[in-house]
Amino acid sequence: MRIYQQDDGATVFSLAKQFGITRQTVGQHLRARGVDTTRLVLQPEDVALAIELYQAGWAYAQIAEKFGMSQTGLRDRLHQAGLPKAEPFGRRGRNLGRA
């Protein structure tokens, strides 16, 4: 496996996808070679952009990949920033037509 420097812009997620291995395995290989794999917290301007992308119709998976983080981490961060939680799939409109 080629060792990627932090400034290459590759994320653990993109490397896992490229090499067909888990992100945990990528992290183990990188840490063994002295690469810091600490996740970066979204900066305020990144949070604002992520919210804009979500409101424009992007899926959490797409936004998470763009910022190199997990969907869960992204969703939690956006909710902390005030983005309302979406209803679970299939629950929207569940009571339509009921009086």
Coordinates of C-alpha atoms in Angstrom, one line a residue:
M1 CA 0.0 0.0 0.0
R2 CA 1.4 3.4 -0.9
I3 CA 1.7 5.7 2.1
Y4 CA -0.4 8.9 1.7
Q5 CA 0.8 12.1 3.3
Q6 CA -1.9 14.1 5.1
D7 CA -1.6 16.8 2.4
D8 CA -2.5 14.3 -0.3
G9 CA -6.2 14.9 0.6
A10 CA -7.0 11.2 0.8
T11 CA -9.3 10.2 3.6
V12 CA -9.3 6.9 5.5
F13 CA -12.7 6.3 4.0
S14 CA -11.5 6.9 0.4
L15 CA -8.5 4.7 0.9
A16 CA -10.6 1.9 2.3
K17 CA -12.8 2.1 -0.7
Q18 CA -9.9 2.3 -3.1
F19 CA -8.2 -0.8 -1.7
G20 CA -11.3 -2.8 -0.8
I21 CA -10.5 -2.9 2.9
T22 CA -12.1 -1.5 6.0
R23 CA -11.3 2.0 7.3
Q24 CA -10.1 0.3 10.5
T25 CA -7.5 -1.6 8.5
V26 CA -6.4 1.5 6.7
G27 CA -6.0 3.3 10.0
Q28 CA -3.9 0.5 11.4
H29 CA -1.6 0.6 8.4
L30 CA -1.2 4.4 8.6
R31 CA -0.7 4.5 12.3
A32 CA 1.9 1.7 12.1
R33 CA 3.8 4.0 9.7
G34 CA 3.5 7.1 11.9
V35 CA 0.7 8.8 10.1
D36 CA -1.7 10.7 12.4
T37 CA -5.2 9.5 11.6
T38 CA -7.0 11.7 14.1
R39 CA -10.3 12.9 12.7
L40 CA -10.5 16.6 12.2
V41 CA -13.5 18.3 13.8
L42 CA -15.6 20.3 11.2
Q43 CA -14.7 23.9 11.3
P44 CA -17.6 26.4 11.6
E45 CA -17.5 27.3 7.9
D46 CA -17.5 23.5 7.1
V47 CA -20.6 23.0 9.3
A48 CA -22.4 25.9 7.5
L49 CA -21.5 24.4 4.1
A50 CA -22.5 20.9 5.2
I51 CA -25.9 22.2 6.3
E52 CA -26.3 24.1 3.0
L53 CA -25.5 20.9 1.1
Y54 CA -28.0 18.9 3.2
Q55 CA -30.7 21.5 2.6
A56 CA -29.9 21.4 -1.1
G57 CA -30.7 17.7 -1.2
W58 CA -27.4 16.0 -0.6
A59 CA -27.5 12.7 1.5
Y60 CA -25.6 12.4 4.7
A61 CA -23.4 9.8 3.0
Q62 CA -22.4 12.2 0.3
I63 CA -21.6 15.0 2.7
A64 CA -19.7 12.7 5.1
E65 CA -17.6 11.5 2.2
K66 CA -16.8 15.0 1.1
F67 CA -15.6 15.9 4.6
G68 CA -13.9 12.6 5.3
M69 CA -16.0 11.6 8.3
S70 CA -18.6 9.0 9.3
Q71 CA -22.3 9.7 8.6
T72 CA -23.0 9.3 12.3
G73 CA -20.4 11.8 13.2
L74 CA -21.6 14.3 10.6
R75 CA -25.2 13.9 11.6
D76 CA -24.4 14.4 15.3
R77 CA -22.3 17.5 14.5
L78 CA -25.1 19.0 12.3
H79 CA -27.7 18.3 15.0
Q80 CA -25.4 20.0 17.6
A81 CA -25.3 23.0 15.2
G82 CA -29.1 23.2 15.1
L83 CA -30.2 21.1 12.1
P84 CA -33.4 19.4 13.1
K85 CA -33.4 15.6 13.2
A86 CA -35.2 14.0 10.3
E87 CA -38.0 11.6 11.0
P88 CA -37.1 7.9 10.5
F89 CA -37.7 6.6 7.1
G90 CA -41.3 5.6 6.5
R91 CA -42.8 7.7 9.3
R92 CA -43.4 10.8 7.3
G93 CA -47.0 11.1 6.4
R94 CA -47.9 8.0 8.5
N95 CA -50.9 9.8 9.9
L96 CA -52.1 11.3 6.6
G97 CA -55.8 10.8 6.1
R98 CA -56.5 10.1 9.7
A99 CA -58.8 12.4 11.7

